[in-house]
Amino acid sequence: MDYWNESVECIDRQQLERLQLELLQSTLKRAYEQVPLYRTRFDEAGIKPEDVKSLSDLRHLPFTTKQDLRDTYPFGMFAVPMDDVVRIHASSGTTGKPTVVGYTASDLSMWAELMARTLCCGGVTKRDIIHVAYGYGLFTGGLGVHYGAERLGASVVPVSGGNTKRQVRLLQDFGATVLCCTPSYALHISEVASEMNVSPDDLRLRVGFFGAEPWSESMRQELESKFGIDAIDIYGLSEVLGPGVGSECLAKNGLHIWEDTVIVEIIDPETNEVLPDGCPGELVFTSIRKEACPIIRYRTRDISSITRGRCECGRTHARISRITGRTDDMIIVRGVNVFPSQIESVLLEVDGIEPHYQIVVDRKGGLDEIELLVEVSPSFNISGVRELERLGSTIRAEIQSVLGLSVRVRLVEPRTIERSSGKAQRVIDRRKL
Ligand code: DLL
């Protein structure tokens, strides 16, 4: 059976909003009664759960941040006794304590359903073979996708990340039709495949579900042509669930957010005011069905915008635009705001280089500088000094004209920028060190 929950996914919006309000009210009550942090925050704001009488009242509730999860480390945000928690995940982050999330059996079941819906969005059925190269472990990627694939009834290959040659062999030998991993790792898999003389025609892949890090539209085109697949953008975060919070369908026109399980808002990260649909700002999520770790107005730092019209696929849930970056990812250099994904888009338009890059920001003599490390294509003649100079100045000029920013470009040999089987590290900001 294909996994397509039409009565929920195409629900009339008024009906959806009635459902959301009901679920929100019971979530708030439970959070207030069971989680001291929420009780304190609500009391400080002079709000009781029963004051929320409509969905628009949500905007009066206090936000929750990553720091709140760190401050209550490890289990302070849990709203159920440990006896009812059947799974724990954690996300490390670069600083401070990890953020920990728990799941009840019913949370896991809901998560599997949402991931099954997500896979179904890309046309995947039980007849598919799904190669999961997201990391298995505390990271939610591997297990999150895994359980959704099983719920769908597909055949799952739980490879996890790493050992890329083996990934290529397994893709070929098992005939996987679906690839799930970060977009940067997918690119690396294709690079290793070509070194092994394995062409897209030797593989049976037809769709990829890529997420866990920002990527650009040009990267989509690159991956689609390298593998001969549809590349679908999937979004999620452990604090809200993991993968399965939102996904594109084959229309590739925004990511459907499963609104029967979360309420999504966009706020202005400076003023904290809710922004109207269509305006870019910071994504904020409230879970309305989670038992173990209800999360209220979680500030993601991810930048996107919302649209609520019906998608051509028939789904009525809100869609968010591709994440363009994070508010804490934005590099401000000499007053210019730059997101790594903008640089990525520019690089993908230039011939002779690969989309493997790193942005190194430094401060010299009080002035901020960006050095852009870019790998040349294996076919490029790296010993040709004049060609190299020409390539470097093309990139510099493109970045200057698109972003209004002057950068230093350092072209490096193929395979010199470190590959990761998880999230790629695009920015090295030496100013903070
Ligand atoms: O990355 C969950 C996930 C796994 C999503 C597999 C998709 C696929 P965290 O490790 O908690 O969870 O990191 C969440 O990753 O706030 C975004 O900044 C970023 N992110 C996730 N998906 C996307 C995406 C998982 N499609 C953080 N585009 C989020 C851009 C993404 N950024």
Coordinates of N, CA and C in Angstrom, one line a residue, residues 34-37 72-78:
Q34 N 3.6 19.8 33.8 CA 4.6 18.8 34.0 C 6.1 19.4 33.8
V35 N 6.2 20.5 33.2 CA 7.6 21.0 33.0 C 7.8 22.3 33.7
P36 N 8.7 22.3 34.8 CA 8.8 23.5 35.6 C 9.2 24.7 34.8
L37 N 10.1 24.5 33.7 CA 10.5 25.7 33.0 C 9.3 26.4 32.3
T72 N 18.4 22.9 31.1 CA 17.6 21.9 31.8 C 18.2 20.5 31.6
Y73 N 19.5 20.5 31.1 CA 20.1 19.2 30.7 C 20.1 18.2 31.9
P74 N 19.9 16.9 31.8 CA 19.6 16.3 30.5 C 18.1 16.2 30.3
F75 N 17.3 15.9 31.4 CA 15.9 15.5 31.1 C 14.9 16.5 31.6
G76 N 15.3 17.8 31.9 CA 14.4 18.8 32.5 C 13.2 19.2 31.7
M77 N 13.3 18.9 30.4 CA 12.2 19.3 29.5 C 11.2 18.2 29.3
F78 N 11.4 17.0 30.0 CA 10.5 15.9 29.8 C 9.2 16.1 30.5

